Amino acid sequence: MTPTGQGRKPLIVAENMTAGYELERERKLLTALEGVSLTVHDGEFLVLVGPSGCGKTTFINVIAGLVQPWSGSVTFNGKPIDGPGEDRSMVFQDYAIMPWRTVEQNIQLPFELRPHDLSKSDVADKVQAIIGDVGLTGFEKSFPYELSGGMRQRVGLARAMVTQPKVLLADEPFGAVDAMTREVLQAQLEALVMNAGQTVVFITHSIDEAIALGDRIAVISNRPGKVREIVTVDMDRPRLAEGEITTHPRYGELREHLWNLVKDEALGAKDAHHDDDISTGDSRLDRLATSPATTMDPGI
């Protein structure tokens, strides 16, 4: 099976888009993205990588309708994005689930917040189906404090996907879990997306994760972020259900190319901002990109 989204129509189109935010304490504006032109195709899994503070989160916040661009344009299905919509859902790095609600209550929350024509039994069926898809059967009545970190993130993923949104926006959703759990979650996400045909824009600091999940990988430059290069991951799916992806003939070549791109931006970000946080799972890059003197930027 070929990568998802291949040959499909443009769905999200950013044209010469500049965006940023206000630093309230300093009373100044900070440009996070500058002159970004990038197209996300219908059914595509697009991954964004780049130094911390380069504008990756700002980009998906613009798509989500949470941030308005300062100039340029971003359209969804040919129409300007002017606010949040039920056709877009978001998964965050932190678990972002309500501690006083059970697993099934957290997952059904979108149906409580958005108008719909489904009966209670239909909603319950959809909730139970997605609970099974993410491997949480038997934990429907559990509260978040009773779950592991990986299970909590599955709740967040299920909540984002239960309404079958057109677009899933994911901001480092697996960054807080251990390596083994991350691989399981990656495989589950790939299966869910392939089954539903959703479009995904996914942020990660891991080159390995980007290759494992992405149809294309957009490498973002130092702040103000620009699209430095878009790399196509020409590997068939499913990639994660069987075998080890690192044995694929193209894996090493893709990883080396991405490593060189990201390394240049990581070192440039350290020189310019002293605030980098790139990870490939390789201790060499960890040593280059982090140090005791490094101060972390907001995830913008």
mmCIF file of C-alpha atoms in Angstrom:
data_model
loop_
_atom_site.group_PDB
_atom_site.id
_atom_site.type_symbol
_atom_site.label_atom_id
_atom_site.label_comp_id
_atom_site.label_asym_id
_atom_site.label_seq_id
_atom_site.Cartn_x
_atom_site.Cartn_y
_atom_site.Cartn_z
ATOM 1 C CA MET A 1 0.000 0.000 0.000
ATOM 2 C CA THR A 2 1.344 3.431 -0.943
ATOM 3 C CA PRO A 3 1.678 6.341 1.498
ATOM 4 C CA THR A 4 -1.599 7.996 2.429
ATOM 5 C CA GLY A 5 -2.579 11.233 0.723
ATOM 6 C CA GLN A 6 -0.516 10.541 -2.392
ATOM 7 C CA GLY A 7 -2.014 12.222 -5.458
ATOM 8 C CA ARG A 8 -4.919 13.782 -3.554
ATOM 9 C CA LYS A 9 -6.220 17.326 -3.656
ATOM 10 C CA PRO A 10 -4.871 20.142 -1.467
ATOM 11 C CA LEU A 11 -6.805 20.447 1.805
ATOM 12 C CA ILE A 12 -4.863 22.981 3.904
ATOM 13 C CA VAL A 13 -2.926 25.666 2.050
ATOM 14 C CA ALA A 14 -0.658 28.241 3.708
ATOM 15 C CA GLU A 15 0.567 30.990 1.392
ATOM 16 C CA ASN A 16 3.299 33.396 2.476
ATOM 17 C CA MET A 17 1.948 33.163 6.030
ATOM 18 C CA THR A 18 3.542 35.058 8.911
ATOM 19 C CA ALA A 19 2.373 34.560 12.494
ATOM 20 C CA GLY A 20 3.566 35.046 16.043
ATOM 21 C CA TYR A 21 2.482 36.073 19.491
ATOM 22 C CA GLU A 22 2.898 38.761 22.114
ATOM 23 C CA LEU A 23 5.408 38.546 24.944
ATOM 24 C CA GLU A 24 3.318 40.242 27.608
ATOM 25 C CA ARG A 25 6.105 40.717 30.148
ATOM 26 C CA GLU A 26 8.450 42.297 27.599
ATOM 27 C CA ARG A 27 5.559 44.071 25.826
ATOM 28 C CA LYS A 28 6.769 43.103 22.384
ATOM 29 C CA LEU A 29 5.738 40.891 19.496
ATOM 30 C CA LEU A 30 7.707 37.787 18.555
ATOM 31 C CA THR A 31 7.544 36.440 15.019
ATOM 32 C CA ALA A 32 7.280 32.648 15.165
ATOM 33 C CA LEU A 33 6.749 31.943 11.446
ATOM 34 C CA GLU A 34 7.653 34.115 8.488
ATOM 35 C CA GLY A 35 6.610 33.742 4.868
ATOM 36 C CA VAL A 36 5.570 30.100 5.189
ATOM 37 C CA SER A 37 4.027 28.444 2.138
ATOM 38 C CA LEU A 38 3.013 24.837 2.705
ATOM 39 C CA THR A 39 0.265 22.572 1.384
ATOM 40 C CA VAL A 40 -1.244 19.624 3.257
ATOM 41 C CA HIS A 41 -3.084 17.200 0.986
ATOM 42 C CA ASP A 42 -6.309 15.382 1.743
ATOM 43 C CA GLY A 43 -5.495 12.153 3.580
ATOM 44 C CA GLU A 44 -1.828 13.025 4.040
ATOM 45 C CA PHE A 45 0.242 12.461 7.169
ATOM 46 C CA LEU A 46 2.518 15.520 7.347
ATOM 47 C CA VAL A 47 5.173 15.693 10.067
ATOM 48 C CA LEU A 48 6.854 18.915 11.210
ATOM 49 C CA VAL A 49 10.363 18.808 12.681
ATOM 50 C CA GLY A 50 12.693 21.604 13.693
ATOM 51 C CA PRO A 51 14.279 23.348 16.683
ATOM 52 C CA SER A 52 12.194 24.253 19.715
ATOM 53 C CA GLY A 53 10.748 27.709 19.246
ATOM 54 C CA CYS A 54 10.772 27.542 15.434
ATOM 55 C CA GLY A 55 7.001 27.924 15.111
ATOM 56 C CA LYS A 56 5.746 24.352 14.711
ATOM 57 C CA THR A 57 3.076 24.695 17.388
ATOM 58 C CA THR A 58 2.119 28.111 16.062
ATOM 59 C CA PHE A 59 1.517 26.513 12.663
ATOM 60 C CA ILE A 60 -0.926 23.901 13.941
ATOM 61 C CA ASN A 61 -2.582 26.506 16.182
ATOM 62 C CA VAL A 62 -3.258 28.543 13.047
ATOM 63 C CA ILE A 63 -4.783 25.471 11.374
ATOM 64 C CA ALA A 64 -6.849 24.840 14.512
ATOM 65 C CA GLY A 65 -8.164 28.401 14.335
ATOM 66 C CA LEU A 66 -6.655 29.313 17.703
ATOM 67 C CA VAL A 67 -4.176 31.826 16.246
ATOM 68 C CA GLN A 68 -4.739 34.249 13.382
ATOM 69 C CA PRO A 69 -1.857 34.886 10.965
ATOM 70 C CA TRP A 70 -0.457 38.391 10.834
ATOM 71 C CA SER A 71 -0.136 38.302 7.061
ATOM 72 C CA GLY A 72 -0.565 35.884 4.195
ATOM 73 C CA SER A 73 -3.331 33.304 4.251
ATOM 74 C CA VAL A 74 -4.243 29.814 5.439
ATOM 75 C CA THR A 75 -7.245 28.072 3.905
ATOM 76 C CA PHE A 76 -9.085 24.845 4.676
ATOM 77 C CA ASN A 77 -11.010 23.321 1.781
ATOM 78 C CA GLY A 78 -10.535 26.585 -0.060
ATOM 79 C CA LYS A 79 -11.988 28.779 2.701
ATOM 80 C CA PRO A 80 -10.055 31.017 5.128
ATOM 81 C CA ILE A 81 -9.687 29.578 8.630
ATOM 82 C CA ASP A 82 -11.376 32.036 10.982
ATOM 83 C CA GLY A 83 -11.744 29.926 14.127
ATOM 84 C CA PRO A 84 -11.981 26.405 15.548
ATOM 85 C CA GLY A 85 -14.254 23.887 13.862
ATOM 86 C CA GLU A 86 -15.560 20.384 14.432
ATOM 87 C CA ASP A 87 -13.665 19.245 11.340
ATOM 88 C CA ARG A 88 -10.362 19.636 13.244
ATOM 89 C CA SER A 89 -9.307 17.965 16.491
ATOM 90 C CA MET A 90 -6.140 18.284 18.537
ATOM 91 C CA VAL A 91 -3.951 15.988 20.646
ATOM 92 C CA PHE A 92 -1.483 17.623 23.027
ATOM 93 C CA GLN A 93 1.843 16.590 24.526
ATOM 94 C CA ASP A 94 0.438 16.644 28.045
ATOM 95 C CA TYR A 95 -2.478 14.351 28.714
ATOM 96 C CA ALA A 96 -5.095 17.143 28.792
ATOM 97 C CA ILE A 97 -7.851 14.906 30.121
ATOM 98 C CA MET A 98 -10.240 15.717 32.948
ATOM 99 C CA PRO A 99 -9.239 13.950 36.174
ATOM 100 C CA TRP A 100 -12.803 13.859 37.531
ATOM 101 C CA ARG A 101 -14.150 12.001 34.488
ATOM 102 C CA THR A 102 -13.783 8.326 33.647
ATOM 103 C CA VAL A 103 -12.178 7.072 30.445
ATOM 104 C CA GLU A 104 -15.484 6.817 28.604
ATOM 105 C CA GLN A 105 -16.693 10.157 29.978
ATOM 106 C CA ASN A 106 -13.523 11.880 28.762
ATOM 107 C CA ILE A 107 -13.838 10.324 25.323
ATOM 108 C CA GLN A 108 -17.501 11.253 24.896
ATOM 109 C CA LEU A 109 -16.828 14.910 25.803
ATOM 110 C CA PRO A 110 -16.754 16.158 22.167
ATOM 111 C CA PHE A 111 -20.322 14.950 21.714
ATOM 112 C CA GLU A 112 -21.346 17.048 24.722
ATOM 113 C CA LEU A 113 -19.675 20.176 23.371
ATOM 114 C CA ARG A 114 -20.706 19.972 19.721
ATOM 115 C CA PRO A 115 -24.165 19.722 18.179
ATOM 116 C CA HIS A 116 -24.920 16.370 16.554
ATOM 117 C CA ASP A 117 -27.830 14.205 15.464
ATOM 118 C CA LEU A 118 -26.726 10.966 17.101
ATOM 119 C CA SER A 119 -28.781 9.125 19.685
ATOM 120 C CA LYS A 120 -27.309 8.295 23.085
ATOM 121 C CA SER A 121 -26.887 4.687 22.027
ATOM 122 C CA ASP A 122 -25.076 5.728 18.842
ATOM 123 C CA VAL A 123 -22.705 7.921 20.862
ATOM 124 C CA ALA A 124 -22.099 5.061 23.287
ATOM 125 C CA ASP A 125 -21.351 2.723 20.377
ATOM 126 C CA LYS A 126 -18.814 5.138 18.889
ATOM 127 C CA VAL A 127 -17.136 5.608 22.269
ATOM 128 C CA GLN A 128 -16.906 1.854 22.842
ATOM 129 C CA ALA A 129 -15.542 1.291 19.341
ATOM 130 C CA ILE A 130 -12.721 3.813 19.714
ATOM 131 C CA ILE A 131 -11.932 2.487 23.202
ATOM 132 C CA GLY A 132 -11.376 -0.893 21.591
ATOM 133 C CA ASP A 133 -9.308 0.609 18.771
ATOM 134 C CA VAL A 134 -6.839 2.197 21.203
ATOM 135 C CA GLY A 135 -6.619 -0.850 23.468
ATOM 136 C CA LEU A 136 -8.500 0.456 26.505
ATOM 137 C CA THR A 137 -11.245 -2.158 26.687
ATOM 138 C CA GLY A 138 -11.868 -2.987 30.344
ATOM 139 C CA PHE A 139 -10.827 0.475 31.539
ATOM 140 C CA GLU A 140 -14.002 2.340 30.562
ATOM 141 C CA LYS A 141 -14.879 3.191 34.180
ATOM 142 C CA SER A 142 -11.327 3.986 35.265
ATOM 143 C CA PHE A 143 -10.234 7.477 36.257
ATOM 144 C CA PRO A 144 -7.025 9.048 34.905
ATOM 145 C CA TYR A 145 -5.141 8.567 38.200
ATOM 146 C CA GLU A 146 -5.656 4.826 37.775
ATOM 147 C CA LEU A 147 -3.997 4.782 34.343
ATOM 148 C CA SER A 148 -0.400 4.762 33.149
ATOM 149 C CA GLY A 149 0.954 7.675 31.126
ATOM 150 C CA GLY A 150 0.586 5.771 27.882
ATOM 151 C CA MET A 151 -3.007 4.845 28.686
ATOM 152 C CA ARG A 152 -3.839 8.461 29.474
ATOM 153 C CA GLN A 153 -2.463 9.528 26.125
ATOM 154 C CA ARG A 154 -4.595 6.872 24.442
ATOM 155 C CA VAL A 155 -7.612 8.508 26.078
ATOM 156 C CA GLY A 156 -6.580 11.852 24.572
ATOM 157 C CA LEU A 157 -6.072 10.264 21.168
ATOM 158 C CA ALA A 158 -9.430 8.474 21.329
ATOM 159 C CA ARG A 159 -11.206 11.683 22.363
ATOM 160 C CA ALA A 160 -9.698 13.533 19.409
ATOM 161 C CA MET A 161 -10.687 10.841 16.913
ATOM 162 C CA VAL A 162 -14.074 9.670 18.204
ATOM 163 C CA THR A 163 -16.000 12.239 16.137
ATOM 164 C CA GLN A 164 -13.991 11.296 13.031
ATOM 165 C CA PRO A 165 -12.697 14.802 12.295
ATOM 166 C CA LYS A 166 -11.346 15.571 8.864
ATOM 167 C CA VAL A 167 -8.013 16.707 10.318
ATOM 168 C CA LEU A 168 -6.066 15.526 13.361
ATOM 169 C CA LEU A 169 -3.531 17.999 14.772
ATOM 170 C CA ALA A 170 -0.957 16.446 17.098
ATOM 171 C CA ASP A 171 1.610 18.437 19.094
ATOM 172 C CA GLU A 172 4.261 15.940 20.250
ATOM 173 C CA PRO A 173 1.569 13.583 21.577
ATOM 174 C CA PHE A 174 3.987 10.768 22.418
ATOM 175 C CA GLY A 175 6.826 12.870 23.790
ATOM 176 C CA ALA A 176 6.031 12.160 27.445
ATOM 177 C CA VAL A 177 5.886 8.350 27.262
ATOM 178 C CA ASP A 178 8.636 5.732 27.338
ATOM 179 C CA ALA A 179 10.157 4.349 24.135
ATOM 180 C CA MET A 180 8.302 1.025 24.129
ATOM 181 C CA THR A 181 4.936 2.665 24.780
ATOM 182 C CA ARG A 182 5.696 5.220 22.078
ATOM 183 C CA GLU A 183 6.153 2.484 19.482
ATOM 184 C CA VAL A 184 2.829 0.910 20.441
ATOM 185 C CA LEU A 185 1.048 4.270 20.220
ATOM 186 C CA GLN A 186 2.649 5.017 16.860
ATOM 187 C CA ALA A 187 1.388 1.721 15.442
ATOM 188 C CA GLN A 188 -2.101 2.338 16.823
ATOM 189 C CA LEU A 189 -2.187 5.849 15.368
ATOM 190 C CA GLU A 190 -1.042 4.625 11.956
ATOM 191 C CA ALA A 191 -3.752 1.944 11.943
ATOM 192 C CA LEU A 192 -6.460 4.404 13.009
ATOM 193 C CA VAL A 193 -5.478 6.968 10.391
ATOM 194 C CA MET A 194 -5.230 4.395 7.606
ATOM 195 C CA ASN A 195 -8.661 3.057 8.524
ATOM 196 C CA ALA A 196 -10.327 6.482 8.739
ATOM 197 C CA GLY A 197 -8.444 8.203 5.918
ATOM 198 C CA GLN A 198 -7.818 11.274 8.047
ATOM 199 C CA THR A 199 -5.399 14.075 7.346
ATOM 200 C CA VAL A 200 -2.772 14.490 10.075
ATOM 201 C CA VAL A 201 -0.367 17.309 10.910
ATOM 202 C CA PHE A 202 2.021 15.953 13.533
ATOM 203 C CA ILE A 203 4.843 17.642 15.467
ATOM 204 C CA THR A 204 7.798 15.680 16.800
ATOM 205 C CA HIS A 205 11.401 16.196 17.897
ATOM 206 C CA SER A 206 12.268 12.618 16.917
ATOM 207 C CA ILE A 207 13.597 11.908 13.429
ATOM 208 C CA ASP A 208 12.814 8.220 13.906
ATOM 209 C CA GLU A 209 9.186 9.015 14.743
ATOM 210 C CA ALA A 210 8.926 11.362 11.769
ATOM 211 C CA ILE A 211 10.076 8.640 9.371
ATOM 212 C CA ALA A 212 7.871 6.022 11.009
ATOM 213 C CA LEU A 213 4.690 8.072 10.650
ATOM 214 C CA GLY A 214 5.048 10.690 7.942
ATOM 215 C CA ASP A 215 4.185 10.670 4.254
ATOM 216 C CA ARG A 216 6.167 13.897 4.033
ATOM 217 C CA ILE A 217 8.374 15.636 6.584
ATOM 218 C CA ALA A 218 8.614 19.434 6.605
ATOM 219 C CA VAL A 219 11.866 20.633 8.166
ATOM 220 C CA ILE A 220 11.330 24.053 9.751
ATOM 221 C CA SER A 221 14.223 26.489 10.143
ATOM 222 C CA ASN A 222 15.254 28.488 13.186
ATOM 223 C CA ARG A 223 12.889 31.221 14.340
ATOM 224 C CA PRO A 224 11.320 32.920 12.574
ATOM 225 C CA GLY A 225 10.416 29.571 11.087
ATOM 226 C CA LYS A 226 10.441 28.940 7.363
ATOM 227 C CA VAL A 227 10.094 25.687 5.438
ATOM 228 C CA ARG A 228 13.686 24.697 4.773
ATOM 229 C CA GLU A 229 12.924 21.462 2.930
ATOM 230 C CA ILE A 230 10.133 18.935 2.472
ATOM 231 C CA VAL A 231 11.265 15.302 2.467
ATOM 232 C CA THR A 232 9.054 12.571 1.014
ATOM 233 C CA VAL A 233 9.043 9.273 2.911
ATOM 234 C CA ASP A 234 8.719 6.829 0.020
ATOM 235 C CA MET A 235 7.975 3.773 2.152
ATOM 236 C CA ASP A 236 4.813 1.707 1.847
ATOM 237 C CA ARG A 237 2.248 1.297 4.625
ATOM 238 C CA PRO A 238 1.641 -0.213 7.050
ATOM 239 C CA ARG A 239 5.144 0.468 8.336
ATOM 240 C CA LEU A 240 4.713 -0.310 12.011
ATOM 241 C CA ALA A 241 2.394 -3.308 12.187
ATOM 242 C CA GLU A 242 5.001 -5.826 11.088
ATOM 243 C CA GLY A 243 8.751 -6.022 11.449
ATOM 244 C CA GLU A 244 11.307 -3.343 12.244
ATOM 245 C CA ILE A 245 11.132 -0.160 10.202
ATOM 246 C CA THR A 246 14.852 0.504 10.668
ATOM 247 C CA THR A 247 15.649 -2.470 8.393
ATOM 248 C CA HIS A 248 13.897 -0.837 5.431
ATOM 249 C CA PRO A 249 16.396 -0.085 2.622
ATOM 250 C CA ARG A 250 15.426 3.614 2.553
ATOM 251 C CA TYR A 251 15.458 4.163 6.289
ATOM 252 C CA GLY A 252 19.158 4.862 6.763
ATOM 253 C CA GLU A 253 19.346 7.248 3.825
ATOM 254 C CA LEU A 254 16.297 9.213 4.963
ATOM 255 C CA ARG A 255 17.527 9.384 8.543
ATOM 256 C CA GLU A 256 20.972 10.643 7.565
ATOM 257 C CA HIS A 257 19.526 13.326 5.292
ATOM 258 C CA LEU A 258 17.065 14.515 7.940
ATOM 259 C CA TRP A 259 19.760 14.369 10.621
ATOM 260 C CA ASN A 260 21.961 16.718 8.594
ATOM 261 C CA LEU A 261 19.109 19.161 7.998
ATOM 262 C CA VAL A 262 17.943 19.196 11.609
ATOM 263 C CA LYS A 263 21.469 19.289 13.027
ATOM 264 C CA ASP A 264 22.239 22.465 11.092
ATOM 265 C CA GLU A 265 19.067 24.116 12.379
ATOM 266 C CA ALA A 266 19.659 22.857 15.932
ATOM 267 C CA LEU A 267 23.160 24.287 16.091
ATOM 268 C CA GLY A 268 21.986 27.498 14.456
ATOM 269 C CA ALA A 269 19.214 27.821 17.020
ATOM 270 C CA LYS A 270 21.697 27.376 19.859
ATOM 271 C CA ASP A 271 23.908 30.101 18.447
ATOM 272 C CA ALA A 272 20.975 32.458 17.858
ATOM 273 C CA HIS A 273 18.662 31.729 20.794
ATOM 274 C CA HIS A 274 20.464 29.385 23.238
ATOM 275 C CA ASP A 275 17.273 27.344 23.537
ATOM 276 C CA ASP A 276 17.358 24.167 21.433
ATOM 277 C CA ASP A 277 15.796 20.805 22.220
ATOM 278 C CA ILE A 278 16.089 18.389 19.298
ATOM 279 C CA SER A 279 16.171 14.643 19.815
ATOM 280 C CA THR A 280 16.735 11.741 17.419
ATOM 281 C CA GLY A 281 17.281 9.106 20.051
ATOM 282 C CA ASP A 282 21.011 9.577 19.336
ATOM 283 C CA SER A 283 23.216 10.755 22.208
ATOM 284 C CA ARG A 284 25.374 12.764 19.781
ATOM 285 C CA LEU A 285 22.497 15.092 18.970
ATOM 286 C CA ASP A 286 21.371 15.167 22.570
ATOM 287 C CA ARG A 287 24.821 16.434 23.551
ATOM 288 C CA LEU A 288 24.816 18.986 20.737
ATOM 289 C CA ALA A 289 21.337 20.287 21.357
ATOM 290 C CA THR A 290 21.191 20.347 25.139
ATOM 291 C CA SER A 291 23.518 21.638 27.822
ATOM 292 C CA PRO A 292 23.291 22.728 31.480
ATOM 293 C CA ALA A 293 23.194 26.332 30.299
ATOM 294 C CA THR A 294 20.340 25.741 27.864
ATOM 295 C CA THR A 295 17.070 27.472 28.682
ATOM 296 C CA MET A 296 13.892 26.051 27.236
ATOM 297 C CA ASP A 297 11.645 28.144 25.026
ATOM 298 C CA PRO A 298 7.864 27.886 25.074
ATOM 299 C CA GLY A 299 6.752 25.224 22.588
ATOM 300 C CA ILE A 300 5.854 27.649 19.840
#
